Amino acid sequence: NGIVSKGMKYSYVTDEKLRNSLQRKRDELSRKDTNEVKDQQSKQSPESAKRITPKKVRTNKKFESLKAKKKFGKKSKLKPPSTKALSISTKQLSSMIRTGLPLLEALNILSDSNDNKTLKFVFKEASLGISKGSTFVSILEKYPEVFNEMYIALVSAGETAGLLPDVLDREASLLESLSKIKGQISSALAYPIAIFTLTIAVIIIMLVFVIPIFVDMYSSSGSDLPGLTQLLVDASNAIKDPSFLAKVIPILILCFFLGKRLIKMPSFIIWKDKTLLKLPITKDLVTKSCLANFSRTLSALNSAGVPIIESLSISKRTLGNRVFQRIADKMNTEIQAGQPLYKVLATEEPIPIMFTSMFRIGEETGELSEMVNKLADFYEDEVETAVKSLTSILEPLMIVFVAGVVAFILVAMYLPMFNMMSTVG
């Protein structure tokens, strides 16, 4: 009870919900101290109090555990939380432990104040496991869909070295960096996808509702329709024909499932990853995002005391491109053979010269973690620049695409009218 000061206001905690939870916990501990003094002064025997309180606590814990297990049964999989949500919870857990709050109490508070149902359940189960004598990392290993190998390796290193708050803080920063890169790439792709989807929707609406009106107008003229106009008319008739849709829809569904199966094949994935590194538009973005993720993860793991071989294996899983994964495997093999990492990087074409040079300096000076961390900072800024460049290129391309589609439809619809006017003239 003496760990949480009665006078502590927790004003330094920026998260209002977390600060209120800490203050409520402080008030509960203060009331508990007062009640214990009153109990000692009362005539009630201590034995009866001990019989009631622990039983009540055990019943509540058992009820909460059963309730949670009923909601998230063994057969049902937990929904992975977003990287940002996990980063915020990790940061909060680090802050609470750093203030001197026991891990058990910190997990209980984090579970009560968390809005994410998965994290709420996991942290509650972790607090129950720790109360039974389990280690924090052994509990996290039970939920691989929530905590990946990188997270578990960092927590394991922090628990072993007695530096859990520092390691959790580093983990939160790492997750925040990865979330930032994912968000930047998603924002770059969101605009063209939205414009393309909207264009397809407009084409379908025009084929169903607008083209038939022009067909009725031109049918009374008795003249043949131009090729472009006839193409739109045929497309309009086909899309409104139930028999045509009955044939096309099953084919589209079949193509969807075949395509879904195709994109999971290793040969297709390797071809796609190699192609992305050859296209001028995507080459820089893919390279810089992979190197930023790899550098940040490797630096965090190595700084926490995780062996370099294990750090390379875990960092490899943050790479979304098979070409860079192959390079990471080669680095792991060569370092086990006693070769420096920079020599492997120097022979690989996708790796920039600056990246190899910084690795060499870090290995030769014995400050690899610090040097790789600087590389991560540099390439994260480069990813942001590459995203802005890609967006600036895609926006005019999408405008040209939409303008071309609209121009084609307008010309096709008004071409018969121009022909009739020229005939009358």
XYZ file of C-alpha atoms in Angstrom:
425
model
C 0.000 0.000 0.000
C 2.924 2.327 0.578
C 3.956 2.146 -3.100
C 1.230 4.581 -4.219
C 1.488 7.904 -2.406
C -1.741 9.331 -1.031
C -0.753 12.814 -2.145
C 0.247 11.868 -5.706
C -1.902 13.683 -8.334
C -0.517 11.925 -11.456
C -0.681 15.259 -13.298
C 2.176 14.163 -15.575
C 0.000 11.411 -17.133
C -1.431 12.922 -20.333
C -4.072 10.242 -20.900
C -7.102 11.448 -18.935
C -8.723 8.011 -18.672
C -5.529 6.415 -17.397
C -4.932 9.296 -14.956
C -8.455 8.889 -13.522
C -7.882 5.132 -13.111
C -4.634 5.749 -11.232
C -6.303 8.294 -8.989
C -9.175 5.887 -8.251
C -6.634 3.212 -7.363
C -4.887 5.669 -5.047
C -8.200 6.460 -3.324
C -9.009 2.741 -2.984
C -5.658 2.074 -1.319
C -6.193 5.013 1.034
C -9.636 3.731 2.007
C -8.198 0.249 2.494
C -5.604 1.627 4.915
C -8.327 3.411 6.885
C -10.547 0.316 7.004
C -7.680 -1.840 8.239
C -7.108 0.536 11.155
C -10.813 0.488 11.983
C -10.914 -3.310 11.798
C -8.051 -3.605 14.230
C -9.906 -1.352 16.650
C -13.222 -3.158 16.301
C -14.249 -6.203 18.255
C -14.457 -8.336 15.178
C -11.882 -11.091 15.224
C -9.164 -10.902 12.537
C -9.787 -14.550 11.634
C -13.355 -13.866 10.502
C -12.224 -10.880 8.397
C -9.591 -13.037 6.706
C -12.206 -15.682 5.998
C -14.529 -13.201 4.269
C -12.193 -10.949 2.251
C -10.011 -13.473 0.402
C -13.041 -15.610 -0.434
C -14.806 -12.603 -1.904
C -11.758 -11.601 -3.956
C -11.257 -15.142 -5.223
C -14.924 -15.372 -6.207
C -14.760 -12.096 -8.152
C -11.569 -13.108 -9.950
C -12.997 -16.510 -10.787
C -16.203 -14.920 -12.070
C -14.301 -12.436 -14.245
C -12.097 -15.179 -15.671
C -15.064 -17.431 -16.473
C -16.922 -14.505 -18.023
C -13.927 -13.640 -20.210
C -13.388 -17.244 -21.286
C -17.045 -17.557 -22.171
C -16.745 -14.486 -24.401
C -13.401 -15.510 -25.957
C -13.575 -19.280 -26.001
C -10.595 -21.442 -26.895
C -12.120 -22.239 -30.249
C -12.784 -18.605 -31.158
C -9.762 -16.589 -32.262
C -8.971 -13.231 -30.771
C -9.255 -10.308 -33.144
C -5.775 -8.716 -33.399
C -5.773 -5.109 -32.172
C -4.459 -2.309 -34.341
C -0.778 -1.446 -34.082
C -1.696 1.996 -32.756
C -3.941 0.583 -29.984
C -1.226 -1.850 -28.876
C 1.345 0.953 -28.929
C -0.789 3.180 -26.672
C -1.471 0.352 -24.190
C 2.234 -0.557 -24.066
C 3.150 3.079 -23.418
C 0.611 3.280 -20.593
C 1.875 0.047 -19.032
C 5.454 1.347 -19.143
C 4.427 4.640 -17.490
C 2.586 2.879 -14.648
C 5.445 0.462 -13.893
C 7.940 3.337 -13.999
C 5.978 5.189 -11.286
C 6.459 2.208 -8.958
C 3.087 0.517 -9.452
C 3.355 -3.305 -9.313
C 2.901 -5.124 -12.620
C -0.196 -6.934 -11.329
C -1.943 -3.697 -10.350
C -0.844 -1.982 -13.568
C -2.344 -4.771 -15.697
C -5.632 -4.596 -13.765
C -5.871 -0.831 -14.266
C -4.947 -1.160 -17.949
C -7.611 -3.834 -18.422
C -10.305 -1.720 -16.739
C -9.440 1.432 -18.715
C -8.936 -0.185 -22.150
C -11.552 0.297 -24.886
C -10.220 -2.525 -27.068
C -12.016 -5.761 -26.137
C -9.104 -8.010 -27.100
C -6.531 -6.068 -25.072
C -8.993 -5.794 -22.192
C -9.313 -9.589 -22.096
C -5.599 -10.306 -22.578
C -4.440 -7.918 -19.856
C -7.034 -9.307 -17.441
C -5.824 -12.850 -18.137
C -2.232 -11.672 -17.720
C -3.005 -10.210 -14.286
C -4.686 -13.466 -13.219
C -1.707 -15.489 -14.495
C 0.818 -13.309 -12.664
C -1.196 -13.617 -9.455
C -0.745 -17.404 -9.788
C 3.030 -17.097 -10.200
C 3.444 -17.093 -13.996
C 5.885 -14.786 -15.754
C 4.644 -11.957 -17.951
C 6.327 -13.264 -21.099
C 4.926 -16.804 -20.628
C 1.409 -15.342 -20.599
C 2.007 -13.226 -23.707
C 3.234 -16.313 -25.588
C -0.287 -17.773 -25.282
C -1.654 -15.030 -27.573
C 0.490 -15.032 -30.760
C -2.311 -13.328 -32.710
C -1.974 -10.301 -30.395
C 1.759 -10.239 -29.521
C 4.224 -11.108 -32.275
C 7.734 -12.530 -31.871
C 9.275 -9.064 -31.738
C 7.060 -8.008 -28.823
C 7.673 -11.234 -26.898
C 11.450 -11.100 -27.462
C 11.647 -7.551 -26.111
C 9.518 -8.346 -23.054
C 11.583 -11.472 -22.371
C 14.816 -9.459 -22.523
C 13.355 -6.752 -20.299
C 12.065 -9.204 -17.701
C 15.384 -11.064 -17.577
C 17.457 -7.874 -17.212
C 15.031 -6.163 -14.825
C 14.471 -3.322 -17.296
C 10.830 -3.975 -18.201
C 9.701 -0.282 -18.172
C 12.542 0.767 -20.501
C 11.916 -2.140 -22.852
C 8.154 -1.504 -22.946
C 8.821 2.155 -23.712
C 11.109 1.130 -26.576
C 8.471 -1.346 -27.801
C 5.800 1.389 -27.775
C 8.038 3.673 -29.857
C 8.744 0.826 -32.276
C 5.051 0.033 -32.725
C 4.306 3.713 -33.203
C 6.937 3.949 -35.956
C 5.599 0.853 -37.745
C 2.041 2.185 -37.460
C 3.153 5.524 -38.918
C 4.732 3.868 -41.968
C 1.642 1.694 -42.563
C -0.599 4.742 -42.283
C 1.448 6.716 -44.786
C 1.374 3.917 -47.353
C -2.361 3.351 -46.829
C -3.089 7.058 -47.290
C -1.112 7.056 -50.540
C -3.170 4.150 -51.914
C -6.546 5.313 -50.579
C -7.001 8.146 -53.088
C -6.508 6.187 -56.344
C -8.566 3.249 -55.042
C -11.433 5.569 -54.099
C -11.343 7.383 -57.457
C -11.220 4.111 -59.412
C -14.154 2.650 -57.439
C -16.192 5.821 -57.901
C -15.482 5.834 -61.646
C -16.667 2.236 -62.039
C -19.841 3.064 -60.085
C -20.532 6.078 -62.335
C -20.032 3.968 -65.489
C -22.511 1.343 -64.258
C -25.100 4.007 -63.362
C -24.788 5.625 -66.786
C -25.075 2.285 -68.576
C -28.213 1.365 -66.632
C -30.078 4.690 -66.511
C -28.619 7.230 -68.990
C -27.743 5.241 -72.121
C -31.307 3.807 -72.548
C -32.682 7.378 -72.771
C -30.390 8.195 -75.699
C -31.203 4.849 -77.341
C -34.907 5.754 -77.371
C -34.057 9.136 -78.904
C -31.925 7.660 -81.699
C -34.200 4.678 -82.482
C -36.784 6.969 -84.104
C -34.204 8.288 -86.598
C -33.857 4.905 -88.285
C -30.131 5.384 -89.005
C -27.352 3.071 -87.904
C -25.497 3.975 -84.735
C -21.722 4.615 -84.821
C -19.427 1.921 -83.486
C -18.655 3.656 -80.164
C -22.326 4.321 -79.476
C -23.287 0.755 -80.408
C -20.634 -0.534 -78.012
C -22.182 1.383 -75.115
C -25.682 0.297 -76.138
C -24.632 -3.370 -76.204
C -22.988 -2.972 -72.790
C -26.155 -1.321 -71.429
C -28.387 -4.091 -72.776
C -26.065 -6.792 -71.393
C -25.870 -5.327 -67.908
C -29.677 -5.132 -67.734
C -30.188 -8.663 -69.085
C -30.804 -11.159 -66.216
C -29.585 -14.122 -68.285
C -26.300 -12.341 -69.026
C -25.805 -11.516 -65.339
C -26.593 -15.127 -64.430
C -23.628 -16.178 -66.579
C -21.214 -13.375 -65.689
C -21.663 -13.286 -61.896
C -20.591 -16.951 -61.335
C -17.568 -16.348 -63.595
C -16.603 -13.254 -61.596
C -16.969 -15.153 -58.319
C -14.822 -17.986 -59.676
C -12.176 -15.510 -60.864
C -12.222 -13.869 -57.436
C -11.499 -17.113 -55.591
C -8.893 -18.195 -58.157
C -7.195 -14.800 -57.870
C -7.304 -15.019 -54.080
C -5.601 -18.402 -54.292
C -3.104 -17.176 -56.877
C -1.867 -14.211 -54.801
C -0.987 -16.624 -51.967
C 1.236 -18.815 -54.160
C 4.980 -18.352 -53.419
C 5.896 -18.060 -57.104
C 3.379 -15.237 -57.634
C 4.468 -13.421 -54.453
C 8.139 -13.520 -55.517
C 7.243 -12.270 -59.011
C 5.124 -9.452 -57.536
C 7.855 -8.390 -55.076
C 10.511 -8.352 -57.824
C 8.205 -6.374 -60.115
C 7.527 -3.747 -57.416
C 11.271 -3.210 -57.072
C 11.617 -2.655 -60.835
C 8.742 -0.211 -61.379
C 9.926 3.427 -61.102
C 6.771 4.510 -59.253
C 6.928 1.893 -56.477
C 10.659 1.095 -56.256
C 11.665 3.873 -53.849
C 8.637 3.499 -51.584
C 8.989 -0.291 -51.195
C 12.754 -0.109 -50.618
C 12.623 2.698 -48.058
C 9.664 1.286 -46.113
C 11.314 -2.162 -45.870
C 14.635 -0.692 -44.721
C 12.888 1.574 -42.187
C 10.954 -1.342 -40.636
C 14.017 -3.598 -40.611
C 16.316 -0.961 -39.096
C 13.897 0.120 -36.374
C 13.151 -3.459 -35.290
C 16.797 -4.576 -35.376
C 17.886 -1.549 -33.344
C 15.191 -2.064 -30.698
C 15.940 -5.781 -30.292
C 19.712 -5.394 -30.249
C 19.550 -2.501 -27.749
C 17.393 -4.633 -25.442
C 20.061 -7.334 -25.346
C 18.492 -9.814 -27.767
C 21.261 -11.785 -29.592
C 22.031 -10.498 -33.081
C 21.092 -13.798 -34.783
C 17.698 -13.868 -33.104
C 17.281 -10.143 -33.800
C 17.877 -10.705 -37.520
C 15.368 -13.578 -37.619
C 12.660 -11.502 -35.940
C 13.435 -8.328 -37.934
C 13.097 -10.326 -41.133
C 9.390 -10.855 -40.367
C 8.731 -7.119 -40.518
C 9.832 -7.109 -44.176
C 6.889 -7.307 -46.543
C 9.033 -8.065 -49.587
C 10.485 -11.518 -50.316
C 13.585 -10.032 -51.969
C 14.579 -8.286 -48.737
C 13.638 -11.365 -46.701
C 16.135 -13.368 -48.780
C 18.808 -10.758 -48.025
C 18.026 -11.006 -44.286
C 18.370 -14.813 -44.461
C 21.744 -14.407 -46.180
C 22.865 -11.962 -43.465
C 21.901 -14.495 -40.796
C 23.845 -17.265 -42.528
C 26.949 -15.156 -43.106
C 27.133 -13.808 -39.561
C 27.022 -17.371 -38.212
C 29.986 -18.094 -40.473
C 31.881 -15.177 -38.914
C 31.435 -12.702 -41.766
C 30.489 -9.026 -41.126
C 26.996 -7.953 -42.160
C 28.060 -5.053 -44.371
C 29.821 -7.417 -46.798
C 26.512 -9.171 -47.467
C 24.723 -5.857 -47.959
C 27.426 -4.622 -50.361
C 26.712 -7.473 -52.798
C 22.943 -6.896 -52.949
C 21.632 -4.581 -55.655
C 18.422 -3.358 -53.882
C 20.426 -2.135 -50.840
C 21.519 1.541 -51.153
C 25.218 2.352 -50.709
C 24.497 4.662 -47.755
C 22.732 1.858 -45.872
C 25.744 -0.444 -46.355
C 28.217 2.277 -45.309
C 26.305 3.079 -42.105
C 26.169 -0.630 -41.242
C 29.920 -0.895 -41.764
C 30.607 2.080 -39.479
C 28.315 0.644 -36.801
C 29.965 -2.781 -36.879
C 33.526 -1.418 -36.877
C 32.895 1.037 -34.009
C 30.817 -1.386 -31.941
C 27.781 0.938 -32.009
C 25.573 -1.004 -34.395
C 22.323 -0.341 -32.489
C 22.821 3.415 -32.453
C 23.839 3.546 -36.106
C 20.901 1.362 -37.218
C 18.561 3.542 -35.167
C 19.800 6.589 -37.113
C 19.181 4.687 -40.340
C 15.603 4.009 -39.192
C 15.035 7.725 -38.509
C 16.434 8.636 -41.913
C 14.397 6.096 -43.889
C 11.171 6.886 -42.033
C 11.558 10.491 -43.198
C 12.349 9.196 -46.679
C 9.158 7.087 -46.662
C 7.123 10.193 -45.872
C 8.792 12.029 -48.765
C 8.262 9.073 -51.115
C 4.563 8.900 -50.161
C 4.110 12.592 -50.961
C 5.888 12.128 -54.303
C 3.768 9.092 -55.168
C 0.583 10.949 -54.246
C 1.595 13.939 -56.367
C 2.107 11.596 -59.340
C -1.059 9.531 -58.835
C -3.428 12.477 -58.455
C -2.965 13.863 -61.995
C -2.929 10.334 -63.419
C -6.300 9.598 -61.817
C -7.677 12.917 -63.077
C -6.558 11.998 -66.615
C -8.142 8.540 -66.203
C -11.496 9.954 -65.068
C -11.410 12.618 -67.799
C -10.714 9.949 -70.427
C -13.632 7.780 -69.284
C -16.037 10.718 -69.199
C -14.855 11.959 -72.612
C -15.334 8.490 -74.141
C -18.908 8.226 -72.841
C -19.847 11.758 -73.928
C -18.422 11.305 -77.438
C -20.175 7.947 -77.795
C -23.529 9.394 -76.701
C -23.436 12.552 -78.815
C -21.731 11.139 -81.925
C -25.035 10.070 -83.573
C -26.404 13.564 -83.000
C -23.377 15.095 -84.749
C -23.855 12.679 -87.674
C -27.549 13.632 -88.021
C -26.716 17.350 -87.957
C -24.079 16.889 -90.682
C -26.593 14.896 -92.795
C -29.265 17.600 -92.457
C -26.653 20.281 -93.273
